[in-house]
Short mmCIF file of C-alpha atoms (C1' of nucleotides) in Angstrom, two decimals:
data_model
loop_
_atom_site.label_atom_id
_atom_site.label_comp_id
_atom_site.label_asym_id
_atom_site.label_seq_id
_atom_site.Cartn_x
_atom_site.Cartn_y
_atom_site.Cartn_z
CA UNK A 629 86.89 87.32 94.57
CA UNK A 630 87.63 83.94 95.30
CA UNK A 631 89.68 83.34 98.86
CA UNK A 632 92.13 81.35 96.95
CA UNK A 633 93.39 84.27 94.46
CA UNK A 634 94.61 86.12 97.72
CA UNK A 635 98.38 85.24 97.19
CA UNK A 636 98.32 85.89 93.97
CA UNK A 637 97.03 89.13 93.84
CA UNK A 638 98.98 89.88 96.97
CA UNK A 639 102.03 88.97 94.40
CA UNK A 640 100.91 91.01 91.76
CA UNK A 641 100.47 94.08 93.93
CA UNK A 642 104.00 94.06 94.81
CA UNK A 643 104.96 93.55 91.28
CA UNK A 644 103.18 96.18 90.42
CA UNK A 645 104.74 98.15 92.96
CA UNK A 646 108.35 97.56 91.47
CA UNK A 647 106.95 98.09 88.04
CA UNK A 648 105.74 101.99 89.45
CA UNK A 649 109.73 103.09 90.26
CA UNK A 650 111.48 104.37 87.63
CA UNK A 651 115.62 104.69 88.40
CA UNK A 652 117.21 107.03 86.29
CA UNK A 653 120.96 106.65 85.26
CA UNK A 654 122.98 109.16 83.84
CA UNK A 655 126.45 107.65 82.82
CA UNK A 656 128.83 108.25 80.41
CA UNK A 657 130.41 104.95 80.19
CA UNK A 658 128.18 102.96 77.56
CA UNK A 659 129.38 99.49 79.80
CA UNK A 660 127.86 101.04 83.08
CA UNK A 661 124.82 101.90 80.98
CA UNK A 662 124.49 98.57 79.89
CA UNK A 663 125.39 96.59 83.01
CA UNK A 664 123.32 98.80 85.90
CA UNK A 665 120.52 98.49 83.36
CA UNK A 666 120.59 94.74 83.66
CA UNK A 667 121.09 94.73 87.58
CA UNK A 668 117.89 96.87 87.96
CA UNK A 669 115.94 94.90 85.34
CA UNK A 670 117.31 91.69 87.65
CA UNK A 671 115.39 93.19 90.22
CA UNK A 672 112.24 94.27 88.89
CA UNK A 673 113.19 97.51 88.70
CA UNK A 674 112.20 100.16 85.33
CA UNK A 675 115.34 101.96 83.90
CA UNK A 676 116.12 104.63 81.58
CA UNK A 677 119.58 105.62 80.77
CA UNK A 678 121.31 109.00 79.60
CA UNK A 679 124.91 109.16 78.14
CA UNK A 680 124.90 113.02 79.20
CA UNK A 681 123.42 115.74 81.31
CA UNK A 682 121.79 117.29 78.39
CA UNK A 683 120.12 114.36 76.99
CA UNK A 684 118.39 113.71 80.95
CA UNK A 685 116.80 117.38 81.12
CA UNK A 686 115.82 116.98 77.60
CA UNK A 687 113.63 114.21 79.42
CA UNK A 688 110.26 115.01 81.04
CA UNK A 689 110.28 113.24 84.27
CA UNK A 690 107.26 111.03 84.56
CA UNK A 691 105.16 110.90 87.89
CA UNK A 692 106.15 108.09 89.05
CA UNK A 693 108.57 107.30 91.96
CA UNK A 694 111.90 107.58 91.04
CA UNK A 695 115.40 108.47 91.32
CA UNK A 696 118.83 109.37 89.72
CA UNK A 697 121.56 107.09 89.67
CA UNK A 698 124.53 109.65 88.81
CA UNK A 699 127.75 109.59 87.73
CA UNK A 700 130.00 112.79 88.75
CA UNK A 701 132.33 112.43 85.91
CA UNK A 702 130.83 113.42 83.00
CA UNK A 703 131.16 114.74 79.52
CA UNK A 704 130.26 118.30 78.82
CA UNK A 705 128.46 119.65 82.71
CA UNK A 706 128.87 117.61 85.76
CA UNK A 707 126.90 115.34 87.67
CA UNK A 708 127.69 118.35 90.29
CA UNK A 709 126.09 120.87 88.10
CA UNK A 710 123.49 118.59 87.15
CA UNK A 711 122.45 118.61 90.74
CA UNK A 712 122.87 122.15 91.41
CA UNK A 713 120.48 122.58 88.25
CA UNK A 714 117.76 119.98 89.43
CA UNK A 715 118.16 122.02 93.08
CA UNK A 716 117.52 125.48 91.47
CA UNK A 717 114.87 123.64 89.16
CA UNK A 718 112.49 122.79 92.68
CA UNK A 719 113.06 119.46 91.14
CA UNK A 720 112.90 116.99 94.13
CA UNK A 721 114.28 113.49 92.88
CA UNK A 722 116.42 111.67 95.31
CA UNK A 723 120.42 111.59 94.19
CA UNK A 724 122.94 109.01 94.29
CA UNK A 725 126.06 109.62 92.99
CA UNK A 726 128.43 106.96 91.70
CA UNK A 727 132.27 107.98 90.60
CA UNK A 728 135.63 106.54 89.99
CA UNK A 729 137.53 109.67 90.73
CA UNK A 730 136.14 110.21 93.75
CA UNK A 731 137.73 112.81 96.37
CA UNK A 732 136.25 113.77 99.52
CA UNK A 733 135.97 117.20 99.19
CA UNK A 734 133.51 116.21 96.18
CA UNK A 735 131.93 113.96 97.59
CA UNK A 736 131.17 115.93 101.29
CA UNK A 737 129.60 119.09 98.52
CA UNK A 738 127.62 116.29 96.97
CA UNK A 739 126.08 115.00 100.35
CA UNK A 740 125.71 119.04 101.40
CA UNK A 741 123.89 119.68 98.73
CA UNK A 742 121.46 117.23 99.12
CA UNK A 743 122.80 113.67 97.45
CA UNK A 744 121.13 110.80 99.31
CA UNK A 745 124.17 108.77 99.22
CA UNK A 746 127.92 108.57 97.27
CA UNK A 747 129.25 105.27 96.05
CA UNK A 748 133.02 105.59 94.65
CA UNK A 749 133.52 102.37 92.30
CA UNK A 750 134.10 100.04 92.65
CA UNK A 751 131.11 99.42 94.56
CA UNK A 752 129.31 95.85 95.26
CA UNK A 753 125.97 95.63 93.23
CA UNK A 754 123.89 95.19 96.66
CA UNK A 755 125.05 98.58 97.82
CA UNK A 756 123.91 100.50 95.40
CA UNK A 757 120.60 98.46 95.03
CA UNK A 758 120.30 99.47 99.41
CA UNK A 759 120.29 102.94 98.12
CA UNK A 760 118.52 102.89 94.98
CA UNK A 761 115.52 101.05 97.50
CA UNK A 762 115.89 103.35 100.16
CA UNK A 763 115.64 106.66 97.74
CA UNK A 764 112.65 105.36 95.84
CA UNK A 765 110.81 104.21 99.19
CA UNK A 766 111.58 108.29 100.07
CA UNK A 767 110.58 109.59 96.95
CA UNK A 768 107.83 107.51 97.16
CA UNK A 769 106.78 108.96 100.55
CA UNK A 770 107.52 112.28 99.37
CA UNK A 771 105.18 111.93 96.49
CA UNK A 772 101.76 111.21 98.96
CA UNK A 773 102.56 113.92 101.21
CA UNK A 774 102.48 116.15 97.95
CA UNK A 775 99.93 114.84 96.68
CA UNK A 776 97.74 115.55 99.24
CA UNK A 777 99.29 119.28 99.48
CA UNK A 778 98.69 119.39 95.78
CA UNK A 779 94.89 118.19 96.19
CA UNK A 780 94.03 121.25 99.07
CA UNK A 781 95.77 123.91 96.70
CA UNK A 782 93.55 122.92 94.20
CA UNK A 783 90.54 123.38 96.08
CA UNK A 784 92.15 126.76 97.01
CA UNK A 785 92.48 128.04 93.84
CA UNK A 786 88.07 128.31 94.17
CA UNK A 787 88.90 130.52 97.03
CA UNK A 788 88.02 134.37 96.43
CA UNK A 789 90.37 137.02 97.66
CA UNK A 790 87.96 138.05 100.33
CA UNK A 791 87.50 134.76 101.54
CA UNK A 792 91.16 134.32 102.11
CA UNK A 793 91.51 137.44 103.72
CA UNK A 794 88.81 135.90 106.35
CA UNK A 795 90.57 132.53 106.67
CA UNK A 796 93.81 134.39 107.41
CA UNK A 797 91.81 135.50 110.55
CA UNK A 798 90.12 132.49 111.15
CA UNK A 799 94.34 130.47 110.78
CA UNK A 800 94.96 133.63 113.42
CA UNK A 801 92.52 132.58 116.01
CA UNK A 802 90.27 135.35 115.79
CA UNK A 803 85.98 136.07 116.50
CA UNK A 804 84.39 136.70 113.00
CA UNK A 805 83.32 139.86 114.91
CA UNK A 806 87.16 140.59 114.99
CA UNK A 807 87.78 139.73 111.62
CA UNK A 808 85.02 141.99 110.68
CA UNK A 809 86.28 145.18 112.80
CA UNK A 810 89.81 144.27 110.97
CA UNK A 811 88.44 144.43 107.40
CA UNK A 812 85.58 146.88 108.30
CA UNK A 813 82.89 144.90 106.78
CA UNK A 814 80.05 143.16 108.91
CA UNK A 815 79.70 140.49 111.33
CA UNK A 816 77.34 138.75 108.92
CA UNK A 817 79.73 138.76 105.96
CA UNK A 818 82.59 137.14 107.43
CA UNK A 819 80.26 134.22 108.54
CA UNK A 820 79.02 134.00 104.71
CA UNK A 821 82.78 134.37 103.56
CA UNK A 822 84.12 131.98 106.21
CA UNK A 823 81.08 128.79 105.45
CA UNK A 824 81.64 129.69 101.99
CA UNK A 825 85.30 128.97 102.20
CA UNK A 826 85.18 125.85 104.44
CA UNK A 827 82.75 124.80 101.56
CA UNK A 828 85.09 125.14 99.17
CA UNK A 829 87.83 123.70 100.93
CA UNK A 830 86.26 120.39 102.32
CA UNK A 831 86.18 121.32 105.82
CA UNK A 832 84.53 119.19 107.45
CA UNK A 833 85.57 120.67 110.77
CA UNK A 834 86.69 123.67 112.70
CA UNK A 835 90.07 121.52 113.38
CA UNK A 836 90.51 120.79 109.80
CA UNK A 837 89.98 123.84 108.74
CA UNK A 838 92.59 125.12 110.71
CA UNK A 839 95.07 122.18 109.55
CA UNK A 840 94.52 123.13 105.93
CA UNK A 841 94.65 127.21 106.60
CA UNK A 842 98.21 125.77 108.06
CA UNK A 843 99.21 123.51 104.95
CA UNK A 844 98.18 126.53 102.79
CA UNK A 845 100.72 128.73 104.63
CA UNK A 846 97.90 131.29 104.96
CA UNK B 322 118.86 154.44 130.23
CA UNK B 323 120.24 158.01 128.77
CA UNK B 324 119.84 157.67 124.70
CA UNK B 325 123.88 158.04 124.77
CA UNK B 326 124.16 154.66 125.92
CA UNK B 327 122.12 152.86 123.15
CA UNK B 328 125.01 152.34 120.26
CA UNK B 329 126.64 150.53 123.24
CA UNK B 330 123.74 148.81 124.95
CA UNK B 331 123.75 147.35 121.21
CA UNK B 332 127.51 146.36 121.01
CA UNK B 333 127.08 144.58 124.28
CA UNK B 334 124.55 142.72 122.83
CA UNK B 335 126.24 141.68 119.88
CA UNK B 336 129.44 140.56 121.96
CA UNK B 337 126.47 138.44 124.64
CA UNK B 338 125.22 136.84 121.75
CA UNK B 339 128.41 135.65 120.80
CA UNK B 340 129.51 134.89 124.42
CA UNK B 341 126.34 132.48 124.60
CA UNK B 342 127.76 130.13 121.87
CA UNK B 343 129.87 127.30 122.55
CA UNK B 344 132.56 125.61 120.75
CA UNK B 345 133.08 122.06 121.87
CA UNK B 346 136.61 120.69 120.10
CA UNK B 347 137.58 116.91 120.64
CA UNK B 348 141.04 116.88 119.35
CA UNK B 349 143.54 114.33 120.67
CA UNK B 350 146.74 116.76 118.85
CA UNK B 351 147.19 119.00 122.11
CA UNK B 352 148.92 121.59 119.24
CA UNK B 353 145.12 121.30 117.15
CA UNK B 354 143.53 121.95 120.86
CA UNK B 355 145.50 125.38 121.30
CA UNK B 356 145.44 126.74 117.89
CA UNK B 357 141.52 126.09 117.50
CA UNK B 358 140.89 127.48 120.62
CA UNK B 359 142.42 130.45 119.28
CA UNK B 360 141.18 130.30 116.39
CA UNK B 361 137.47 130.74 117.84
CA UNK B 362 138.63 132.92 121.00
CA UNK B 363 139.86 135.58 118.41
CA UNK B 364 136.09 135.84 116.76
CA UNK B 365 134.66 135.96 120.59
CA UNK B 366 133.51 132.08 120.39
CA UNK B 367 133.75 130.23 123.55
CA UNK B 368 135.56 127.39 123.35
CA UNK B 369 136.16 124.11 125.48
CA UNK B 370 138.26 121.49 123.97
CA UNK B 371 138.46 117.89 125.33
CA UNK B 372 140.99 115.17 124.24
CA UNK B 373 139.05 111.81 123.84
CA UNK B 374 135.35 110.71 123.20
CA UNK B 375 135.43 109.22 126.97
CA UNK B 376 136.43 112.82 128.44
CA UNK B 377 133.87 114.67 126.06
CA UNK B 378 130.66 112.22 127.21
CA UNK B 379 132.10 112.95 131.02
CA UNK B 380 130.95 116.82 130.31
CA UNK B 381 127.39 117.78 130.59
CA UNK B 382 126.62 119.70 127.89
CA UNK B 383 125.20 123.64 128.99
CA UNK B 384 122.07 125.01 127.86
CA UNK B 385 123.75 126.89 125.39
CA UNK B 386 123.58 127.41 121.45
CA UNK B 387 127.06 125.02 120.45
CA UNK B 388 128.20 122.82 118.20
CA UNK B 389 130.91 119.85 118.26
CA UNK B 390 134.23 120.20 116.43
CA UNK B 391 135.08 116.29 116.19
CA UNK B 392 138.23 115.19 115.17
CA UNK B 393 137.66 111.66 113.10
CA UNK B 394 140.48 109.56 114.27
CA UNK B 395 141.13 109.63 117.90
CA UNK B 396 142.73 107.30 120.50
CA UNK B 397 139.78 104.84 121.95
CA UNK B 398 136.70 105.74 119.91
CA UNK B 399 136.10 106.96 116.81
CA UNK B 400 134.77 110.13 115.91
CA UNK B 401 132.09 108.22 114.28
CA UNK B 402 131.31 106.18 116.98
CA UNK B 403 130.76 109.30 119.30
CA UNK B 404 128.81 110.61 116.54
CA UNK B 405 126.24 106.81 116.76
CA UNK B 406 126.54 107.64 120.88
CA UNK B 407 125.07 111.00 120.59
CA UNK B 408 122.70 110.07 117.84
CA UNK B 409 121.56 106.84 120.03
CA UNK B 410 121.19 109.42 123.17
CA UNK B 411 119.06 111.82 121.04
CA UNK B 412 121.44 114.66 121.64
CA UNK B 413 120.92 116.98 118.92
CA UNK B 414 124.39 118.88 118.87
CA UNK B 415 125.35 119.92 114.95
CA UNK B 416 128.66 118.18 114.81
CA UNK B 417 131.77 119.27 112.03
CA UNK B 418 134.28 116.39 111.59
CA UNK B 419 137.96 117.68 110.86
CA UNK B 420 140.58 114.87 109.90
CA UNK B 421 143.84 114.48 108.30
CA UNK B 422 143.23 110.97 107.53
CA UNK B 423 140.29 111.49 105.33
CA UNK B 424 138.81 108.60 103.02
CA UNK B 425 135.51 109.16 100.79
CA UNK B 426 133.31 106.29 102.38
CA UNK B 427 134.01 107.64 106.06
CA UNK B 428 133.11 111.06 104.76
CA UNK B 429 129.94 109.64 103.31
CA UNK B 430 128.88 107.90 105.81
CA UNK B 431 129.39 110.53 108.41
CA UNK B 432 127.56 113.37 106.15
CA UNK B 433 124.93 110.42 105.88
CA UNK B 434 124.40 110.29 109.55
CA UNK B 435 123.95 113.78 110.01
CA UNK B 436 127.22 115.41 110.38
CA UNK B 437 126.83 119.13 109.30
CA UNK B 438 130.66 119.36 107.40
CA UNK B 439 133.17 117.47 106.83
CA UNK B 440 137.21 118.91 106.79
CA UNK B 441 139.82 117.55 105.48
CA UNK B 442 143.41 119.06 107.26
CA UNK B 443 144.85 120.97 106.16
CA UNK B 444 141.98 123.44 105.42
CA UNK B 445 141.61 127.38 105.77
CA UNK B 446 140.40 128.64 109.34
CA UNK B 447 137.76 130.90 107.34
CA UNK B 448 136.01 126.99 105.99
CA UNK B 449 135.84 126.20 109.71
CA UNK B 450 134.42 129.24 111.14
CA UNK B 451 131.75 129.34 108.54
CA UNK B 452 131.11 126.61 109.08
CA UNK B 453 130.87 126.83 112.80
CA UNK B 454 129.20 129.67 112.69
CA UNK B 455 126.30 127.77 110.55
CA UNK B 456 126.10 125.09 112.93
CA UNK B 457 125.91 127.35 116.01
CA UNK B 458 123.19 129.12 113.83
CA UNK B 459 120.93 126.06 113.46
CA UNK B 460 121.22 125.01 116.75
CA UNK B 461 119.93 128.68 117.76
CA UNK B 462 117.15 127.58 115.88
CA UNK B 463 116.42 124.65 116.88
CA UNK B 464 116.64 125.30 120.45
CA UNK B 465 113.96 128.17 120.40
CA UNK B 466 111.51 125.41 118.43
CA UNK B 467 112.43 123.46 121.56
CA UNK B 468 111.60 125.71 124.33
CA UNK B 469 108.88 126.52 122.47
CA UNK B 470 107.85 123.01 122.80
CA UNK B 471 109.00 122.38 126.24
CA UNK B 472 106.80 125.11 127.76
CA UNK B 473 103.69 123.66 126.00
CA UNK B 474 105.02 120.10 127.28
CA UNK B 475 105.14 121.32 130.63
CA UNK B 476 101.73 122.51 130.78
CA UNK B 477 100.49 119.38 129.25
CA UNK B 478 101.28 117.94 132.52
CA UNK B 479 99.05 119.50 134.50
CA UNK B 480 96.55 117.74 132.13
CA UNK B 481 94.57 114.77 133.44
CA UNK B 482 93.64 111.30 131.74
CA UNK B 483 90.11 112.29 130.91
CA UNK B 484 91.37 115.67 129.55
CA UNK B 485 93.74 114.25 127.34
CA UNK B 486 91.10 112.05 125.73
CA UNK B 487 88.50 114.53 125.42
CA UNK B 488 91.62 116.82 123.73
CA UNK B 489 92.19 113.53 121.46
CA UNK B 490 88.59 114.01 120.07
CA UNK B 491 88.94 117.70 119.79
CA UNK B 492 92.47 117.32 117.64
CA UNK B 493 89.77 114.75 115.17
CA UNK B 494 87.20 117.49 114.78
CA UNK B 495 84.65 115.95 117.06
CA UNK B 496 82.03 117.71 118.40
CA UNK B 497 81.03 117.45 121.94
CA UNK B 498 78.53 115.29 121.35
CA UNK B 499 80.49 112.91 119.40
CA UNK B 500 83.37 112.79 122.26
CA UNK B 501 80.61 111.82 124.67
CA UNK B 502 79.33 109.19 122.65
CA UNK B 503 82.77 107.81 122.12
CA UNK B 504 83.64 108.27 125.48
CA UNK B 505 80.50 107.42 127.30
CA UNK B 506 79.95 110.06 129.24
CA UNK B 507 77.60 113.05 128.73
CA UNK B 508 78.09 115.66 126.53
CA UNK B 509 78.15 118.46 129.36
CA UNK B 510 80.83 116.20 131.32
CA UNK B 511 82.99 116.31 127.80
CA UNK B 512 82.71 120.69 128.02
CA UNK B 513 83.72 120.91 131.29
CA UNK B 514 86.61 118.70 130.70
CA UNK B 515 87.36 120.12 127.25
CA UNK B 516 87.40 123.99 128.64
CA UNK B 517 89.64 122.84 131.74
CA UNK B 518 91.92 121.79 129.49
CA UNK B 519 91.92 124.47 127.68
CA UNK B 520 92.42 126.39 130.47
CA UNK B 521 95.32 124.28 131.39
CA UNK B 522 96.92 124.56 127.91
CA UNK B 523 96.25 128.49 127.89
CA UNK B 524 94.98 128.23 124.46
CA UNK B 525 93.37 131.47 123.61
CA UNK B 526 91.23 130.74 120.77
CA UNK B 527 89.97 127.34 119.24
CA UNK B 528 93.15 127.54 116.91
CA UNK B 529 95.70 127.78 119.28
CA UNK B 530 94.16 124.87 121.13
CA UNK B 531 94.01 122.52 117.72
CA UNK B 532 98.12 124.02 117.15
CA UNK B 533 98.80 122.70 120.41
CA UNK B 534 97.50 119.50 120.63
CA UNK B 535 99.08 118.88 117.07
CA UNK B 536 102.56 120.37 118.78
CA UNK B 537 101.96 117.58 121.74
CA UNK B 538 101.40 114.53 119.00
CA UNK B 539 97.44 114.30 120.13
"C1'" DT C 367 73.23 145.19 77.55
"C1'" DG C 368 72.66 141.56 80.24
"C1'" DC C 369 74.88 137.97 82.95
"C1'" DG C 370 77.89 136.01 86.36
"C1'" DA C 371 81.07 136.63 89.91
"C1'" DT C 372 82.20 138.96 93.82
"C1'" DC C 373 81.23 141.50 97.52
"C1'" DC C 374 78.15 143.44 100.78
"C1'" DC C 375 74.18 143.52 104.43
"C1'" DA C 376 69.94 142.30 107.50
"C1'" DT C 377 66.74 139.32 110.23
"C1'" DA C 378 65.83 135.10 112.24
"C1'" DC C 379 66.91 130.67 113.82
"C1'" DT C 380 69.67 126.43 115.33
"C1'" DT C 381 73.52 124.36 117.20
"C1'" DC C 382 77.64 124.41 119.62
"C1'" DG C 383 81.15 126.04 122.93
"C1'" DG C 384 81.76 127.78 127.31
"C1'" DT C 385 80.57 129.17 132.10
"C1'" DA C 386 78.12 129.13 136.41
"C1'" DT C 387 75.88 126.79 140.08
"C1'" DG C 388 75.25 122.92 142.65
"C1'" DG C 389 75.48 118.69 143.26
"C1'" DG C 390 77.27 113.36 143.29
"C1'" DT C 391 80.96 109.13 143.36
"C1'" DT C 392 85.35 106.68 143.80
"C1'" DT C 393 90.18 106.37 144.92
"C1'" DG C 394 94.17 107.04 147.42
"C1'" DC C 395 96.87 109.23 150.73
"C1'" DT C 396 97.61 111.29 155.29
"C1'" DA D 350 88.49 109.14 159.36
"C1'" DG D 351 89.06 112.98 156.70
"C1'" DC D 352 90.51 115.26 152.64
"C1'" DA D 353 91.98 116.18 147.95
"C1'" DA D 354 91.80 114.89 143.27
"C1'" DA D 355 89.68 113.12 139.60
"C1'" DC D 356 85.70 111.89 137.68
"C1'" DC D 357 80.75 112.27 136.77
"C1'" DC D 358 76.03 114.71 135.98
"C1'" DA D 359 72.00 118.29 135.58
"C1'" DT D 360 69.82 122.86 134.68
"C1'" DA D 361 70.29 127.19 132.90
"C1'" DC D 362 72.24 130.91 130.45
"C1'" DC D 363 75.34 133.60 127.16
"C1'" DG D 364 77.84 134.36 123.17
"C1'" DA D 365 79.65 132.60 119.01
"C1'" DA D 366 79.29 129.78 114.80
"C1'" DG D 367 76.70 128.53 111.12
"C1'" DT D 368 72.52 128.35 108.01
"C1'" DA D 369 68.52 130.12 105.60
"C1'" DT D 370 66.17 133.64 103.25
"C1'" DG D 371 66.09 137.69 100.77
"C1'" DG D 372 68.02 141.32 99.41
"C1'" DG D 373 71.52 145.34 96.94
"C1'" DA D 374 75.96 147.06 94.64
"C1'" DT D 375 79.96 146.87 91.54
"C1'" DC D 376 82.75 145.16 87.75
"C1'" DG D 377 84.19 142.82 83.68
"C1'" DC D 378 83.13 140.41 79.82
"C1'" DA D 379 80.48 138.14 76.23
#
DNA sequence: TGCGATCCCATACTTCGGTATGGGTTTGCT
DNA sequence: AGCAAACCCATACCGAAGTATGGGATCGCA
C-alpha cells in the first residue's frame, strides 16, 4: 500500500468501527423512536428500534457490539421485566434505562440489577450518547474476552472423558504417577492421555496448559 | 472438650461470627445514630456510629468484616464525596446510602460508583439489615481473597530481581533454555534461580507456581 | 461384520526440571 | 578489611515429562 493512503484507511477503520455497534432502543413513544434514531445516525452509530418488549425478543440479537437503550415505561411488560428476562436469559447486553416517571426506588432496582446507567428525561442528548459509548466500548470488551473463552471450549469439546479426568489432575498439580494411582490405570497412559490432550487443546506449554485447564473451570 | 459442650461450642461460634462484623453509621440526626445502633445491637451487629465525614476519616478502620451505613446529606461533605474519598484511597468498604432527601440522579450516580443500596427514609429496618447483612457478607469475601493474596505478596518479597525475571519467563511458558537466552545467562544459572524461587513462593507443584505468579501480576 | 473411537499397556529414548557439590565475582554495609 | 547478599557458572546425577513404536481390548454403529 501506498504511504499516502495511511489516513485514509486509518479513517475508514474507525468508521468501520462505528458501523460494527448496533444500539438497540426499545420505546414506546413513536417521537423518541424517531428522534434517538436520528441522534445515533448523527453519530455514526447503527439503530434498530422496538415499540414493545415483545417485538425486541422476537429479535435475534446479532453478534455485533451492542446495547439497549430502554425505556421503563412501557406498554404491556416493563423495561424492568424486560431486564429481569434478558438476566434469566444469560443474555449479557449492557442496559441503559431512560424514563419520565422516574422514582428512585426504580431506578436504585434498575442499577442493582445490573443497568449500566439511568437517565430520567429530560436528559441532554450528550449524556446519553456518554453512556451509549461507554456500554458499547464494554460490550465490546466483553465480546473478545468471550471470544477467546468460546475458541478453548471448542477445542475442548475434542477432549475424551478420560483425558479430562487426567487434566483435572494435571489443573490439581499432581505427578502423572499420581494421577495414575488416583484412576488406577498406568503411568504410561496418563502421559498418552495428558500429550494427547495438550494436543488437542493448543498447548503449547506446561503454563498454558494450566491457564486453559483454569478458563475451562476443570 | 466433653461431647456435651459441642451444641454450645457451636452457638458461641455463631454469636463470634457475628461479633466480628462491624457496622459503621455516619448519621448527622443524633435520634438516626441511637435508633440504628439499636437496630443492629438487637441482631448482635456491632455498631459504631460517627456524625460527619471529617470524624468518620479520623477512625482507622479495624481488620474486621464491616460495611458503611452513609447518610447522603450531611453537614460539611457529602455522602458522595466521602464515597469519591474512599474510592480515591482504594478502601474497599461496601457502603449503603440512607437519605430522606432522595433525588433519582444522586441515586444513580451513587449506585454507579459502587454503592451497594440505596434507602430512601422512611424505609423498613428489615430492607436495611438485609441489606447490611449482604454487604458484611461480601466483604467476608472479599477479605479472605485478600489475605489470600497478602500472604502470597508477602512471600514475594523475599524474592530477588533475578528471580522475579526468571519467574516472568516461567509465567510465558519458557523453557529454561529460552529464559537464558533472553536473559543472558546460562541455562543452569536460570534453574537454580527458578527452583529458589520456587522455594521462596512455596509452590508445591509446577501449577501452583504458574497460579501464583498469575495471582502476583507476573 | 468390520471399522473407528476410546481406552489400555510396555519398552526405549530424549529433554527438561530440579538438586547437589563446588566453585567464582561484584556490591554494599559494618 | 571483612562479611553477607546477590549474582554467576560448571559437572554430574535423578526423576519426571514427553515422544515413538508397537501392541491389545471393548463398544457402538454403519
Amino acid at each position: 500500500m501506498a504511504s499516502g493512503f495511511h489516513s485514509v484507511a486509518a479513517q475508514l477503520d474507525t468508521a468501520g468501527a462505528k458501523l460494527a455497534s448496533l444500539v438497540l432502543v426499545v420505546d414506546d413513544d413513536p417521537d423518541m423512536r424517531s428522534s434517538l434514531t436520528d441522534l445515533f445516525l448523527s453519530v455514526g452509530l447503527d439503530t434498530r428500534v422496538f415499540a414493545s418488549t415483545s417485538e425486541f425478543l422476537g429479535y435475534s440479537l446479532p453478534d455485533r457490539p451492542s446495547c439497549l437503550v430502554l425505556d421503563l415505561r412501557l406498554p404491556g411488560s416493563s423495561g424492568l421485566q424486560l431486564q429481569a428476562v434478558l438476566g434469566e436469559q444469560g443474555v449479557p447486553i449492557p442496559i441503559i434505562f431512560i424514563t419520565g416517571h422516574a422514582d428512585v426506588l426504580t431506578s436504585v432496582r434498575a442499577m442493582k440489577a445490573g443497568a449500566l446507567d439511568f437517565l430520567p428525561k429530560p436528559f441532554r442528548d450528550q449524556e446519553l450518547l456518554d453512556a451509549v459509548n461507554d456500554a458499547l466500548r464494554r460490550d465490546a470488551k466483553r465480546r473478545v474476552g468471550d471470544r477467546e473463552l468460546g475458541k478453548i471450549r471448542g477445542l475442548a469439546e475434542q477432549l475424551t472423558p478420560r483425558e479430562i479426568d487426567v487434566l483435572r489432575g494435571v489443573g490439581r498439580g499432581l505427578l502423572s504417577k499420581q494421577i495414575a494411582y488416583e484412576l488406577g490405570i498406568s503411568e504410561i497412559t496418563v502421559k498418552m492421555h495428558r500429550s494427547s490432550a495438550g494436543r488437542k487443546l493448543n498447548a503449547i506449554s506446561v503454563a498454558d496448559m494450566i491457564r486453559k485447564i483454569e478458563l475451562l473451570g476443570l
